[in-house]
PDB file of C-alpha atoms in Angstrom:
ATOM      1  CA  MET R1442     137.832  78.321 257.378  1.00 57.00           C
ATOM      2  CA  GLY R1443     136.289  78.998 260.671  1.00 81.00           C
ATOM      3  CA  GLU R1444     132.325  80.288 261.195  1.00 91.00           C
ATOM      4  CA  LEU R1445     130.037  81.567 258.827  1.00 95.00           C
ATOM      5  CA  ARG R1446     130.186  85.307 259.610  1.00 96.00           C
ATOM      6  CA  THR R1447     130.495  87.834 256.670  1.00 98.00           C
ATOM      7  CA  ILE R1448     127.928  87.428 253.028  1.00 98.00           C
ATOM      8  CA  LEU R1449     128.571  89.496 249.979  1.00 99.00           C
ATOM      9  CA  HIS R1450     125.462  89.263 247.987  1.00 99.00           C
ATOM     10  CA  VAL R1451     125.622  90.294 244.785  1.00 98.00           C
ATOM     11  CA  ASP R1452     122.214  90.487 242.369  1.00 97.00           C
ATOM     12  CA  ASP R1453     120.880  93.147 240.976  1.00 96.00           C
ATOM     13  CA  ASP R1454     117.541  92.040 241.699  1.00 96.00           C
ATOM     14  CA  ASP R1455     116.301  94.738 244.402  1.00 97.00           C
ATOM     15  CA  ASP R1456     113.461  92.136 245.314  1.00 96.00           C
ATOM     16  CA  ILE R1457     116.556  89.665 245.828  1.00 96.00           C
ATOM     17  CA  LEU R1458     118.392  91.746 247.866  1.00 98.00           C
ATOM     18  CA  HIS R1459     116.082  92.787 250.253  1.00 97.00           C
ATOM     19  CA  LEU R1460     114.147  89.263 251.026  1.00 97.00           C
ATOM     20  CA  ALA R1461     117.835  87.645 251.617  1.00 97.00           C
ATOM     21  CA  ARG R1462     119.294  90.068 253.867  1.00 97.00           C
ATOM     22  CA  MET R1463     116.167  89.118 255.976  1.00 96.00           C
ATOM     23  CA  GLY R1464     117.131  85.548 256.078  1.00 97.00           C
ATOM     24  CA  PHE R1465     120.407  86.259 256.561  1.00 98.00           C
ATOM     25  CA  GLU R1466     120.067  88.963 259.316  1.00 97.00           C
ATOM     26  CA  ILE R1467     117.000  88.293 261.185  1.00 95.00           C
ATOM     27  CA  THR R1468     116.687  85.084 261.018  1.00 93.00           C
ATOM     28  CA  GLY R1469     120.828  83.113 260.381  1.00 96.00           C
ATOM     29  CA  GLY R1470     122.587  86.352 262.091  1.00 97.00           C
ATOM     30  CA  PHE R1471     124.480  87.096 259.176  1.00 98.00           C
ATOM     31  CA  SER R1472     126.184  90.524 258.256  1.00 98.00           C
ATOM     32  CA  VAL R1473     125.520  91.259 255.219  1.00 98.00           C
ATOM     33  CA  HIS R1474     126.782  93.174 252.408  1.00 98.00           C
ATOM     34  CA  GLN R1475     124.927  93.774 248.976  1.00 98.00           C
ATOM     35  CA  CYS R1476     126.157  95.051 245.386  1.00 98.00           C
ATOM     36  CA  ARG R1477     124.296  95.462 242.667  1.00 97.00           C
ATOM     37  CA  SER R1478     126.751  94.615 240.204  1.00 96.00           C
ATOM     38  CA  GLY R1479     129.765  92.925 238.954  1.00 96.00           C
ATOM     39  CA  ALA R1480     131.892  96.128 238.976  1.00 96.00           C
ATOM     40  CA  GLU R1481     130.413  97.625 242.516  1.00 97.00           C
ATOM     41  CA  THR R1482     131.872  94.229 243.667  1.00 98.00           C
ATOM     42  CA  LEU R1483     135.335  94.436 242.385  1.00 98.00           C
ATOM     43  CA  ALA R1484     135.503  97.512 243.718  1.00 97.00           C
ATOM     44  CA  SER R1485     134.011  97.118 247.314  1.00 97.00           C
ATOM     45  CA  ILE R1486     135.190  93.527 248.037  1.00 98.00           C
ATOM     46  CA  GLY R1487     138.588  94.357 249.491  1.00 96.00           C
ATOM     47  CA  SER R1488     136.769  96.220 252.263  1.00 97.00           C
ATOM     48  CA  VAL R1489     134.390  94.047 253.118  1.00 96.00           C
ATOM     49  CA  ASN R1490     137.186  90.728 253.229  1.00 94.00           C
ATOM     50  CA  PRO R1491     133.566  87.952 253.045  1.00 98.00           C
ATOM     51  CA  ASP R1492     133.950  84.700 254.070  1.00 97.00           C
ATOM     52  CA  LEU R1493     131.390  83.739 251.429  1.00 98.00           C
ATOM     53  CA  LEU R1494     130.510  84.642 248.433  1.00 98.00           C
ATOM     54  CA  LEU R1495     126.601  84.507 246.802  1.00 98.00           C
ATOM     55  CA  LEU R1496     126.242  85.012 243.415  1.00 97.00           C
ATOM     56  CA  ASP R1497     123.710  85.282 241.150  1.00 95.00           C
ATOM     57  CA  MET R1498     123.859  83.175 237.768  1.00 92.00           C
ATOM     58  CA  MET R1499     122.523  85.781 235.256  1.00 90.00           C
ATOM     59  CA  MET R1500     123.412  89.648 235.585  1.00 91.00           C
ATOM     60  CA  PRO R1501     123.706  92.185 232.470  1.00 89.00           C
ATOM     61  CA  ASP R1502     127.095  93.975 233.036  1.00 86.00           C
ATOM     62  CA  LEU R1503     129.336  90.599 234.314  1.00 90.00           C
ATOM     63  CA  ASP R1504     127.621  86.585 234.954  1.00 91.00           C
ATOM     64  CA  GLY R1505     128.487  85.318 238.133  1.00 92.00           C
ATOM     65  CA  ILE R1506     130.579  83.127 236.563  1.00 92.00           C
ATOM     66  CA  MET R1507     132.533  86.032 235.165  1.00 94.00           C
ATOM     67  CA  LEU R1508     132.696  87.858 238.334  1.00 96.00           C
ATOM     68  CA  LEU R1509     134.025  85.101 240.388  1.00 96.00           C
ATOM     69  CA  SER R1510     136.265  84.674 237.457  1.00 94.00           C
ATOM     70  CA  LYS R1511     137.493  87.705 238.408  1.00 96.00           C
ATOM     71  CA  ILE R1512     137.533  87.481 242.066  1.00 97.00           C
ATOM     72  CA  ARG R1513     139.791  85.047 241.416  1.00 95.00           C
ATOM     73  CA  MET R1514     142.831  86.401 240.158  1.00 96.00           C
ATOM     74  CA  MET R1515     143.077  88.631 243.740  1.00 96.00           C
ATOM     75  CA  PRO R1516     145.304  86.675 245.522  1.00 96.00           C
ATOM     76  CA  ALA R1517     143.095  87.349 248.658  1.00 96.00           C
ATOM     77  CA  PHE R1518     140.295  85.660 247.313  1.00 97.00           C
ATOM     78  CA  VAL R1519     141.211  82.814 245.588  1.00 95.00           C
ATOM     79  CA  ASN R1520     140.402  80.799 247.839  1.00 94.00           C
ATOM     80  CA  LEU R1521     137.350  82.330 248.769  1.00 96.00           C
ATOM     81  CA  PRO R1522     134.361  80.222 249.544  1.00 97.00           C
ATOM     82  CA  ALA R1523     131.132  80.650 246.491  1.00 97.00           C
ATOM     83  CA  VAL R1524     127.943  80.092 246.383  1.00 96.00           C
ATOM     84  CA  PHE R1525     126.074  80.518 243.804  1.00 94.00           C
ATOM     85  CA  MET R1526     121.788  81.467 243.390  1.00 94.00           C
ATOM     86  CA  THR R1527     120.186  80.442 240.045  1.00 88.00           C
ATOM     87  CA  GLY R1528     116.519  79.706 239.167  1.00 82.00           C
ATOM     88  CA  SER R1529     117.956  76.869 237.782  1.00 70.00           C
ATOM     89  CA  VAL R1530     120.957  74.346 238.427  1.00 61.00           C
ATOM     90  CA  ALA R1531     121.044  72.922 235.259  1.00 61.00           C
ATOM     91  CA  SER R1532     120.338  75.400 232.866  1.00 52.00           C
ATOM     92  CA  GLY R1533     122.262  77.875 235.280  1.00 49.00           C
ATOM     93  CA  GLY R1534     124.240  76.189 236.894  1.00 57.00           C
ATOM     94  CA  GLN R1535     126.236  75.036 233.477  1.00 56.00           C
ATOM     95  CA  GLY R1536     129.771  74.713 233.640  1.00 59.00           C
ATOM     96  CA  ALA R1537     130.294  76.566 238.080  1.00 67.00           C
ATOM     97  CA  THR R1538     130.131  73.221 239.787  1.00 65.00           C
ATOM     98  CA  GLU R1539     133.539  72.654 238.247  1.00 71.00           C
ATOM     99  CA  LEU R1540     135.088  76.930 239.340  1.00 78.00           C
ATOM    100  CA  PRO R1541     137.298  76.080 242.584  1.00 83.00           C
ATOM    101  CA  GLY R1542     135.895  77.585 245.329  1.00 91.00           C
ATOM    102  CA  VAL R1543     132.343  76.351 244.508  1.00 93.00           C
ATOM    103  CA  ILE R1544     130.223  74.797 247.217  1.00 94.00           C
ATOM    104  CA  GLY R1545     126.884  74.802 246.339  1.00 92.00           C
ATOM    105  CA  PHE R1546     123.579  76.312 245.087  1.00 91.00           C
ATOM    106  CA  ILE R1547     120.729  78.177 245.746  1.00 93.00           C
ATOM    107  CA  ILE R1548     117.303  77.798 243.880  1.00 90.00           C
ATOM    108  CA  LYS R1549     115.273  80.713 243.514  1.00 90.00           C
ATOM    109  CA  PRO R1550     112.763  81.528 243.967  1.00 92.00           C
ATOM    110  CA  PHE R1551     113.968  80.961 247.732  1.00 95.00           C
ATOM    111  CA  ASP R1552     111.909  81.190 251.524  1.00 96.00           C
ATOM    112  CA  PRO R1553     113.525  83.785 253.084  1.00 96.00           C
ATOM    113  CA  LEU R1554     112.446  82.088 256.732  1.00 96.00           C
ATOM    114  CA  THR R1555     114.263  79.457 255.400  1.00 97.00           C
ATOM    115  CA  ILE R1556     117.538  80.864 253.307  1.00 97.00           C
ATOM    116  CA  ALA R1557     120.187  80.911 256.194  1.00 98.00           C
ATOM    117  CA  ASP R1558     119.441  77.619 257.400  1.00 97.00           C
ATOM    118  CA  GLN R1559     120.380  76.634 253.691  1.00 96.00           C
ATOM    119  CA  LEU R1560     123.334  78.248 253.479  1.00 96.00           C
ATOM    120  CA  LYS R1561     124.420  76.999 256.735  1.00 96.00           C
ATOM    121  CA  THR R1562     123.444  73.394 255.582  1.00 96.00           C
ATOM    122  CA  ILE R1563     126.046  74.309 252.289  1.00 95.00           C
ATOM    123  CA  TRP R1564     128.601  76.054 254.556  1.00 96.00           C
ATOM    124  CA  ALA R1565     128.644  72.339 257.326  1.00 94.00           C
ATOM    125  CA  GLU R1566     128.856  69.992 254.396  1.00 92.00           C
ATOM    126  CA  GLN R1567     131.735  71.083 253.234  1.00 87.00           C
ATOM    127  CA  GLY R1568     133.472  71.057 256.196  1.00 80.00           C
ATOM    128  CA  MET R1569     133.543  74.778 256.136  1.00 70.00           C
ATOM    129  CA  GLY R1570     133.261  75.395 259.589  1.00 64.00           C
ATOM    130  CA  ARG R1571     136.115  73.590 261.073  1.00 56.00           C
ATOM    131  CA  THR R1572     139.168  75.536 261.866  1.00 49.00           C
TER     132      THR R1572
END
């Protein structure tokens, strides 16, 4: 992996999407593509070609774990790093830490001014910035 540039963020909450986009693009300088559902994500991931998935744990059509499992069936994205957003790692993250490629969690609510730095820290701690 190299530098983190492009994030595919999936969440069904428009407020979360708006705040996260502000944080990632304005303070983090990332390119962010956002989807509101698992189906939309599966349809667009190939054209986005993200460096990282940022997935909401709880969504109505496919939860984050199920969505990640479906993405992992696509050969191009078997090793794509993923971070989950959840209200609680203890309740929402059960089982997610064992999934291949899950490199961290961001807890909601989050601060849009620091969320980009949180993600950069997770990326760096996993050694993802090495080429």
